[in-house]
Amino acid sequence: MEPNDFRAEDGNWWRQAVVYQVYPRSFKDSNADGLGDVRGITSKVEYLATLGVDAIWLSPFYPSALADGGYDVADYRDVDPKLGTLADFDSMISECHQRGIRVFVDIVPNHSSDLHSWFQEALVSEPGSAARDRYIFRDGKGENGDLPPNDWPSHFGPSAWTRTTTSSGVPGQWYLHLFAPEQPDFNWDNTEVIEDFKHTIRFWSDRGVDGFRIDVAHALTKDMSEPYPKIRDFDVKRIPVDGSHHLFDRDQTLEIYRGWREIFNTYNPPRVAVAEASVPTRRRPRYSSPDTLGQAFNFDLMVMPWSAAKFKKSIDLNLDLAAKSGSSSTWVLSNHDVVRHASRYGLPSRTNYDTWLMSDGTSPAPDGELGLARARAATMLILALPGSTYLYQGEELGLPEVANLPAEALQDPMWMQYGMTRKGRDGCRVPLPWNQQGSSFGFGDNGAHLPQPDWFSDYSVEIQDGVMGSTLELYRSAIALRKKLQAAEDLTWVKSPRNTVHFSRPGGWHSFTNFGAKPVTLPAGTIILASAPVVDGKLPGNSTAWVTTA
Ligand code: BGC
């Protein structure tokens, strides 16, 4: 670390940070190949600084065949040549640090790509060899081992097992993959695997990375002993709270993170981490405690219907959980795995998004205006809460989901694995519109890897930049105000009319959200920001206002 580095100033910077998720392939293309890249990110650091975010989190940019958008990593300690070089990465991080922006990278420890050198070595090695022990290989069942070891499903399709073929074309053992067949699961009982990930964490920390987002943090260690239990699906509601599930949330997984924590703490400031852990809510603090990863994603609001009472209850629960582990809560409305919240909020709350996407977003038809109004209100609400806010690229433009991508454009492995019955997550990964016109609306000079609809022009940065009331300017103002106003991580609920949520933060900062349809009188004070115009002291429905009484 450089002397006088701004990062050394505050070891608690992450507790109330605004972290902006960059999905590198879809952010900005600098070399006209239709794929976003590292230099593209560097070229937009100024934009990120103007937005006011404290940090960016980069989804995987490592060498990958992109079987799962980069979450199939072929080399954990390099940059995908399609996206740049390590030197480009160094320039990007240095540019970010110069502008006061920290950088998180994504660590994908549950599985690698099938193109990872270890898996390639395993494939040509004998059953029972040291090379195979780094992954989870098993003999098949049935007379000739033709049947998979068990009937577990994968997240992306009907079976978690794929059979190998020896070099002479003879069918061999099966390997476990909880995601796509191109994503073989590591064996976390293997010490080489454990050591290699420590190496990876040091590698990126030494390069100046400030934090890590840990993918599928609840999976890693597994009980693969027989008899295998019946596992129908991966619904979090079916994960027992005693750590006894064979695949998820096992106590040994936390041991791994304790080992990582020791490494994080050797840096100044200590490196931070946030867990993507799909575990029963009350088990979440185990991942966010100071001796493990330190923070965990709270996706509860992402699946919450638009209801004042439900939001309030969820906020209370999560503040409580975070306090239990000594961490701060996280708040998330969108990411690269879900339908964008500007679309979700314009759909009935019981909508099945898989079915909706299969109808090309027509059935039911979303109410775009309502969706955007609620999205803006929800964002202001979470930005006023104590804790960290994670934003997903494009939400600051109010971008809706692209629900009608043509079948031939789809890249998500879910599409093929589910026999073309589920479109998957490409609709929130369409490259960003920077300009109103031009090739791929300024994303790059030669098209975009996922087709952008014409209406993207209306959401472009160019059209919103400097325009009062635009969603981009609302985000900029809200983030800047939050920075000024936020102090201690306290929240006080204020009694308010039905269908509203009102709380205050130290220093007289009030946030008031009207979840109903009719205008409601705002509490006394000075209105400093509102997601919709306030008329005669009344806040319209589906809106949030911030008021100060200081
Ligand atoms: C990531 C997904 C990815 C999966 C497998 C997740 O939770 O967010 O995008 O497909 O892990 O790596």
XYZ file of C-alpha atoms and ligand atoms in Angstrom:
562
model
C 0.000 0.000 0.000
C 1.152 3.534 -0.787
C 2.013 5.741 2.178
C -0.852 8.150 2.917
C -3.170 5.902 0.998
C -6.751 7.086 1.611
C -7.670 3.465 2.244
C -5.711 3.328 5.507
C -7.801 6.075 7.025
C -10.801 4.092 8.101
C -10.876 0.365 8.726
C -14.666 0.545 9.012
C -15.252 2.140 5.618
C -17.270 -0.852 4.428
C -19.904 -0.669 7.152
C -21.961 2.016 5.416
C -20.521 1.937 1.926
C -22.295 2.239 -1.414
C -20.923 -0.560 -3.580
C -21.657 -0.584 -7.304
C -21.625 -3.934 -9.062
C -19.933 -3.923 -12.452
C -20.744 -6.842 -14.695
C -17.598 -6.407 -16.807
C -18.750 -7.973 -20.079
C -21.701 -5.608 -20.219
C -20.312 -2.374 -18.813
C -18.136 -0.743 -21.496
C -16.307 -2.183 -24.493
C -13.014 -0.426 -25.323
C -11.822 -2.539 -28.253
C -14.864 -3.030 -30.451
C -15.319 -6.757 -29.944
C -18.813 -6.461 -28.470
C -17.643 -7.511 -24.997
C -17.086 -5.104 -22.145
C -13.527 -5.110 -20.793
C -11.165 -3.835 -18.116
C -10.047 -0.766 -20.073
C -13.711 0.000 -20.586
C -14.116 0.138 -16.804
C -11.086 2.408 -16.487
C -12.584 4.763 -19.045
C -15.659 5.133 -16.842
C -14.001 5.721 -13.474
C -14.907 9.381 -13.766
C -18.558 8.389 -14.217
C -18.380 6.170 -11.128
C -16.744 8.965 -9.141
C -19.490 11.372 -10.188
C -22.079 8.848 -9.153
C -20.387 8.974 -5.748
C -19.962 5.273 -5.018
C -17.459 4.182 -2.378
C -16.487 0.948 -4.100
C -17.081 -1.194 -7.135
C -17.465 -4.959 -7.142
C -16.396 -6.645 -10.338
C -18.151 -9.851 -11.313
C -15.586 -12.365 -12.667
C -13.182 -11.092 -15.321
C -10.902 -14.152 -15.161
C -10.066 -16.420 -18.111
C -13.277 -18.270 -18.872
C -15.156 -19.932 -21.690
C -18.180 -17.962 -20.421
C -20.279 -21.080 -19.965
C -21.826 -19.221 -17.003
C -21.001 -15.598 -17.702
C -17.513 -15.910 -16.183
C -18.566 -17.834 -13.046
C -16.726 -20.714 -14.693
C -13.162 -19.671 -13.899
C -10.303 -21.296 -15.792
C -7.528 -19.393 -13.976
C -8.145 -17.537 -10.724
C -5.063 -15.364 -10.956
C -5.286 -13.783 -14.370
C -7.473 -11.587 -16.556
C -9.394 -13.094 -19.443
C -7.495 -12.077 -22.596
C -10.893 -11.187 -24.083
C -11.216 -8.591 -21.297
C -7.629 -7.357 -20.969
C -4.426 -8.061 -19.087
C -3.151 -7.904 -15.542
C -1.472 -4.624 -16.469
C -4.890 -3.261 -17.502
C -6.251 -4.443 -14.169
C -3.449 -2.634 -12.304
C -4.174 0.601 -14.174
C -7.882 0.244 -13.490
C -7.419 -0.235 -9.758
C -4.929 2.565 -9.507
C -7.305 4.902 -11.352
C -10.120 3.867 -8.978
C -7.979 4.435 -5.911
C -6.933 7.833 -7.163
C -10.600 8.768 -7.332
C -11.274 7.375 -3.844
C -13.066 4.269 -5.103
C -12.247 0.878 -3.620
C -12.404 -2.366 -5.559
C -13.945 -5.749 -4.737
C -13.375 -8.823 -6.880
C -15.485 -11.953 -7.043
C -14.062 -15.216 -5.709
C -15.744 -18.361 -7.022
C -14.626 -21.143 -4.676
C -17.311 -23.790 -5.053
C -16.378 -24.781 -8.589
C -13.957 -23.976 -11.374
C -14.363 -24.114 -15.127
C -13.946 -27.510 -16.739
C -11.116 -25.802 -18.632
C -9.150 -25.171 -15.432
C -5.791 -26.962 -15.710
C -6.596 -29.017 -12.584
C -9.809 -30.360 -14.061
C -8.143 -31.108 -17.383
C -5.457 -32.994 -15.459
C -8.116 -34.853 -13.483
C -9.840 -35.965 -16.662
C -6.719 -37.710 -17.949
C -5.821 -39.154 -14.537
C -6.878 -42.452 -13.034
C -9.834 -42.808 -10.678
C -8.520 -42.435 -7.131
C -5.549 -40.287 -8.248
C -4.424 -37.128 -6.470
C -5.533 -35.091 -9.494
C -9.094 -36.436 -9.259
C -9.199 -35.810 -5.524
C -9.277 -32.041 -6.094
C -12.791 -32.462 -7.507
C -15.657 -34.832 -6.677
C -15.480 -37.896 -8.894
C -17.548 -41.011 -8.183
C -18.264 -44.296 -9.922
C -21.696 -44.567 -11.473
C -24.425 -46.910 -10.306
C -26.028 -49.716 -12.258
C -24.410 -52.626 -14.031
C -21.876 -50.640 -16.047
C -21.867 -47.531 -13.956
C -24.256 -45.969 -16.465
C -26.392 -44.323 -13.841
C -25.306 -41.205 -11.946
C -24.198 -41.765 -8.332
C -27.479 -40.196 -7.155
C -30.390 -38.169 -8.459
C -29.419 -34.763 -7.119
C -30.437 -31.899 -9.387
C -28.135 -29.010 -10.305
C -29.099 -25.348 -9.995
C -29.158 -25.158 -13.752
C -30.885 -28.360 -14.740
C -31.990 -31.866 -13.940
C -28.724 -33.549 -12.879
C -25.716 -32.538 -10.794
C -23.613 -35.301 -12.372
C -21.886 -35.649 -15.729
C -20.088 -38.721 -16.908
C -16.510 -38.552 -18.164
C -15.114 -40.395 -21.140
C -11.590 -41.774 -21.115
C -9.141 -40.818 -23.887
C -9.928 -44.100 -25.625
C -13.612 -43.177 -25.719
C -14.746 -45.488 -22.910
C -17.295 -44.017 -20.470
C -15.697 -43.461 -17.072
C -16.485 -41.929 -13.681
C -18.999 -39.167 -12.991
C -18.215 -35.753 -11.477
C -20.363 -33.477 -9.363
C -21.407 -30.018 -10.541
C -24.023 -28.133 -8.553
C -24.238 -25.681 -11.462
C -23.518 -26.278 -15.185
C -21.548 -29.336 -16.378
C -18.770 -26.859 -17.276
C -18.516 -25.968 -13.554
C -17.132 -28.998 -11.680
C -17.299 -28.686 -7.878
C -14.052 -28.622 -5.926
C -13.389 -31.072 -3.128
C -12.857 -28.786 -0.144
C -11.458 -31.626 1.954
C -8.397 -31.468 -0.270
C -5.553 -29.388 1.196
C -4.259 -28.305 -2.207
C -7.627 -26.694 -2.896
C -7.542 -24.946 0.471
C -4.011 -23.647 -0.087
C -4.656 -22.566 -3.648
C -7.536 -20.292 -2.680
C -5.387 -18.714 0.031
C -2.852 -18.032 -2.673
C -5.554 -16.426 -4.834
C -6.731 -14.175 -2.016
C -3.186 -13.018 -1.336
C -2.551 -12.529 -5.037
C -5.409 -10.046 -5.440
C -4.885 -8.421 -2.047
C -1.247 -7.791 -2.984
C -2.466 -6.131 -6.180
C -4.442 -3.681 -4.059
C -7.875 -5.263 -4.104
C -9.849 -3.991 -1.095
C -12.511 -6.644 -0.786
C -13.973 -9.882 -2.032
C -17.466 -11.035 -2.898
C -17.661 -14.752 -2.174
C -19.788 -16.688 -4.633
C -22.065 -19.470 -3.317
C -20.343 -19.043 0.046
C -22.581 -21.612 1.725
C -21.603 -24.582 -0.450
C -17.842 -25.459 -0.380
C -17.530 -28.422 2.043
C -19.838 -31.386 1.492
C -20.691 -34.681 3.083
C -20.388 -37.088 0.177
C -20.741 -40.236 2.225
C -23.355 -42.829 1.309
C -26.217 -43.400 1.603
C -26.907 -40.154 -0.180
C -29.869 -38.214 1.155
C -32.778 -37.271 -1.080
C -32.327 -33.684 -2.337
C -35.238 -32.489 -4.443
C -34.209 -28.895 -4.970
C -32.112 -26.179 -3.414
C -34.882 -24.208 -1.802
C -33.324 -22.432 1.145
C -36.435 -23.236 3.192
C -35.397 -26.883 3.109
C -31.918 -26.273 4.534
C -32.001 -27.352 8.184
C -30.724 -24.867 10.739
C -28.395 -27.319 12.459
C -25.747 -27.499 9.728
C -26.697 -31.058 8.813
C -27.432 -30.539 5.106
C -25.040 -32.646 3.021
C -24.206 -29.850 0.578
C -24.856 -26.502 2.209
C -24.073 -24.456 5.277
C -21.803 -26.975 6.931
C -19.715 -25.888 9.902
C -16.453 -26.842 8.182
C -17.096 -24.190 5.540
C -16.803 -21.514 8.212
C -13.431 -22.942 9.189
C -12.236 -22.139 5.680
C -13.359 -18.542 6.096
C -11.604 -18.291 9.451
C -8.438 -19.163 7.558
C -9.168 -16.462 4.994
C -9.882 -13.934 7.727
C -6.378 -14.440 9.091
C -5.071 -13.498 5.668
C -7.424 -10.507 5.270
C -6.215 -9.176 8.614
C -2.570 -9.211 7.613
C -3.298 -6.262 5.295
C -3.682 -2.628 6.181
C -6.511 -1.840 6.012
C -7.767 -5.394 6.493
C -9.354 -6.750 3.352
C -13.095 -7.152 3.582
C -15.490 -9.731 2.224
C -19.173 -10.193 1.624
C -20.766 -13.615 1.457
C -23.362 -14.701 -1.026
C -24.802 -17.268 1.352
C -28.219 -18.776 0.652
C -28.861 -20.043 4.138
C -31.773 -19.816 6.534
C -31.887 -16.191 7.663
C -30.869 -16.877 11.219
C -27.709 -18.689 10.086
C -26.532 -15.651 8.114
C -24.617 -14.050 11.027
C -22.211 -16.989 10.992
C -20.931 -15.770 7.624
C -20.856 -12.102 8.553
C -19.088 -12.329 11.868
C -15.724 -10.570 12.256
C -13.837 -13.867 12.452
C -15.294 -15.185 9.175
C -16.217 -13.102 6.135
C -17.396 -9.980 7.972
C -20.503 -9.209 5.948
C -23.207 -11.197 4.130
C -25.702 -10.302 1.464
C -29.246 -9.806 2.604
C -31.447 -10.517 -0.410
C -34.687 -10.327 1.553
C -35.934 -7.057 0.073
C -35.184 -8.368 -3.408
C -37.985 -10.883 -3.026
C -40.281 -8.761 -0.872
C -43.644 -7.634 -2.257
C -44.273 -3.889 -2.324
C -45.678 -3.627 1.181
C -44.875 -1.155 3.948
C -45.447 -3.707 6.702
C -43.285 -6.355 5.053
C -40.430 -3.961 4.308
C -40.481 -2.727 7.884
C -40.428 -6.201 9.355
C -37.606 -7.266 7.092
C -35.529 -4.178 7.893
C -35.932 -4.789 11.611
C -34.957 -8.418 11.315
C -31.884 -7.677 9.247
C -30.641 -4.863 11.459
C -30.988 -7.231 14.339
C -29.147 -10.053 12.586
C -26.306 -7.785 11.557
C -25.972 -6.478 15.093
C -25.808 -10.053 16.382
C -22.719 -10.769 14.332
C -21.117 -7.385 14.945
C -21.483 -6.572 11.268
C -23.600 -4.057 9.379
C -26.464 -5.118 7.176
C -26.410 -5.060 3.397
C -29.310 -3.938 1.207
C -29.799 -5.107 -2.354
C -32.606 -4.643 -4.869
C -30.977 -5.881 -8.074
C -27.992 -7.869 -9.279
C -26.910 -9.920 -12.285
C -29.060 -12.906 -11.250
C -32.517 -11.382 -10.955
C -35.087 -9.453 -12.994
C -34.271 -5.755 -12.623
C -36.285 -4.065 -9.894
C -37.724 -1.365 -12.184
C -39.537 -4.226 -13.947
C -40.362 -6.308 -10.885
C -42.158 -3.418 -9.233
C -44.317 -2.886 -12.301
C -45.592 -6.478 -12.145
C -48.098 -8.088 -9.779
C -46.309 -9.340 -6.676
C -47.049 -13.003 -7.331
C -45.549 -12.962 -10.825
C -43.485 -16.005 -11.694
C -40.577 -14.333 -13.455
C -39.524 -17.440 -15.371
C -42.981 -17.686 -16.926
C -43.105 -13.948 -17.497
C -39.787 -14.036 -19.360
C -41.007 -16.939 -21.466
C -43.889 -14.688 -22.572
C -41.272 -12.141 -23.729
C -42.407 -9.907 -20.923
C -45.962 -9.556 -22.217
C -47.972 -11.677 -19.843
C -48.636 -9.971 -17.569
C -47.734 -6.632 -19.163
C -45.654 -4.580 -16.729
C -46.678 -1.060 -15.750
C -43.414 0.703 -16.584
C -44.283 3.993 -14.942
C -45.325 2.364 -11.691
C -42.272 0.101 -11.754
C -39.896 3.023 -12.125
C -41.658 5.105 -9.456
C -41.405 2.277 -6.945
C -37.851 1.455 -7.947
C -36.766 5.036 -7.284
C -38.637 5.064 -3.988
C -37.167 1.741 -2.865
C -33.650 2.839 -3.724
C -34.005 6.026 -1.708
C -35.374 3.989 1.175
C -32.446 1.568 1.251
C -29.920 4.363 0.796
C -31.248 5.896 4.013
C -30.787 2.713 6.027
C -27.758 1.997 8.188
C -25.462 -0.508 6.497
C -24.066 -0.999 3.003
C -26.045 -0.591 -0.179
C -25.176 -2.712 -3.191
C -26.260 -1.229 -6.517
C -26.249 -3.075 -9.816
C -24.991 -1.357 -12.972
C -27.808 0.260 -14.924
C -30.211 0.593 -12.022
C -29.050 4.202 -11.670
C -30.571 4.695 -15.126
C -33.859 3.088 -14.085
C -33.234 0.372 -16.678
C -35.978 -2.218 -16.977
C -35.343 -5.863 -17.803
C -34.958 -6.741 -21.486
C -37.569 -9.465 -21.370
C -37.837 -10.248 -25.064
C -34.314 -11.291 -26.000
C -34.546 -13.645 -28.974
C -33.824 -17.299 -28.282
C -30.724 -17.279 -30.469
C -29.173 -14.489 -28.392
C -29.520 -16.221 -25.024
C -26.280 -17.126 -23.234
C -27.411 -18.206 -19.776
C -26.705 -21.937 -19.318
C -30.181 -22.289 -17.790
C -31.745 -21.890 -21.228
C -30.234 -25.057 -22.675
C -30.017 -27.011 -19.424
C -33.727 -26.571 -18.829
C -34.556 -27.652 -22.368
C -35.349 -24.094 -23.492
C -38.134 -23.727 -20.947
C -36.371 -21.093 -18.801
C -34.709 -18.084 -20.347
C -32.508 -17.331 -17.350
C -30.737 -14.116 -16.483
C -29.583 -12.468 -19.696
C -32.297 -9.812 -19.609
C -30.563 -7.941 -16.778
C -27.135 -8.333 -18.381
C -27.707 -6.440 -21.613
C -24.846 -3.928 -22.154
C -25.395 -0.429 -20.780
C -26.574 2.453 -22.970
C -24.118 5.301 -22.523
C -25.242 7.417 -25.466
C -28.525 8.154 -27.122
C -27.305 6.995 -30.493
C -24.469 5.261 -32.235
C -23.260 1.710 -32.284
C -24.617 -0.099 -29.244
C -25.567 3.263 -27.678
C -21.966 4.025 -26.807
C -21.264 0.657 -25.208
C -18.673 -0.030 -27.901
C -17.864 0.624 -31.519
C -19.021 -2.662 -32.886
C -22.257 -3.904 -31.421
C -22.987 -5.634 -28.149
C -22.812 -9.300 -27.165
C -26.479 -9.222 -26.139
C -28.818 -7.182 -28.357
C -30.008 -3.866 -26.921
C -33.569 -2.788 -27.707
C -34.211 0.598 -29.363
C -35.805 1.942 -26.203
C -32.414 1.734 -24.432
C -31.723 5.130 -25.985
C -34.310 6.729 -23.674
C -32.487 5.400 -20.625
C -28.973 6.352 -21.739
C -26.551 8.174 -19.492
C -26.358 10.929 -22.103
C -30.077 11.628 -22.002
C -30.194 11.741 -18.192
C -26.923 13.456 -17.406
C -27.550 16.837 -15.785
C -31.321 16.549 -16.203
C -33.110 17.417 -12.992
C -35.452 14.655 -11.907
C -33.799 11.969 -14.052
C -33.111 8.693 -12.300
C -29.378 9.170 -12.750
C -29.488 12.581 -11.073
C -31.688 11.181 -8.307
C -29.058 8.519 -7.553
C -26.257 11.085 -7.651
C -28.079 13.418 -5.272
C -29.151 10.627 -2.935
C -25.655 9.158 -2.687
C -24.075 12.578 -2.120
C -26.621 13.520 0.559
C -26.285 10.164 2.258
C -22.555 10.677 2.498
C -23.098 13.997 4.235
C -25.887 12.851 6.519
C -24.979 9.386 7.660
C -23.464 9.098 11.089
C -23.927 6.363 13.662
C -25.640 3.201 12.483
C -28.813 3.908 14.408
C -32.369 3.917 13.186
C -35.494 5.028 15.003
C -38.922 4.090 13.724
C -41.431 6.914 13.645
C -45.122 6.141 13.876
C -46.708 6.885 10.503
C -49.974 6.357 8.579
C -50.892 2.956 7.154
C -48.960 1.990 4.022
C -46.038 4.219 4.886
C -42.601 3.626 6.363
C -40.980 6.395 8.333
C -37.694 6.256 10.205
C -35.082 8.709 11.326
C -31.325 8.584 11.610
C -29.144 10.558 14.007
C -28.924 14.260 13.196
C -32.570 14.639 12.186
C -32.451 12.805 8.855
C -35.868 11.322 8.114
C -36.855 8.930 5.361
C -40.522 8.580 4.523
C -41.889 6.137 1.943
C -45.465 6.072 0.737
C -46.205 2.514 -0.380
C -49.841 3.346 -1.097
C -51.355 5.020 -4.152
C -52.778 8.204 -2.583
C -50.672 11.260 -1.622
C -49.776 11.498 2.065
C -48.756 14.558 4.086
C -45.048 14.562 4.804
C -43.691 15.011 8.320
C -42.582 18.519 9.278
C -39.088 19.565 8.250
C -37.148 20.573 5.178
C -37.539 18.316 2.178
C -34.053 17.646 0.890
C -34.825 15.059 -1.786
C -37.863 13.259 -3.157
C -38.245 10.503 -5.705
C -41.341 12.288 -7.137
C -42.524 15.904 -7.003
C -44.086 16.857 -3.679
C -47.250 18.946 -4.101
C -48.577 21.049 -1.190
C -46.487 19.112 1.312
C -47.947 15.813 0.106
C -45.863 12.925 -1.120
C -47.442 11.068 -4.064
C -47.992 7.309 -3.887
C -45.069 4.957 -4.522
C -42.491 7.572 -3.567
C -39.897 8.377 -0.940
C -38.838 11.729 0.477
C -36.011 12.653 2.784
C -36.686 15.403 5.264
C -34.357 17.016 7.788
C -35.379 18.460 11.064
C -31.888 19.597 11.995
C -23.704 -16.181 -9.139
C -24.339 -16.660 -10.397
C -23.637 -17.925 -10.826
C -23.593 -18.962 -9.697
C -22.611 -20.033 -9.975
C -24.087 -17.311 -8.204
O -24.625 -17.169 -7.116
O -24.183 -14.955 -8.682
O -24.318 -15.709 -11.401
O -24.315 -18.469 -11.910
O -23.228 -18.379 -8.499
O -21.310 -19.565 -9.859
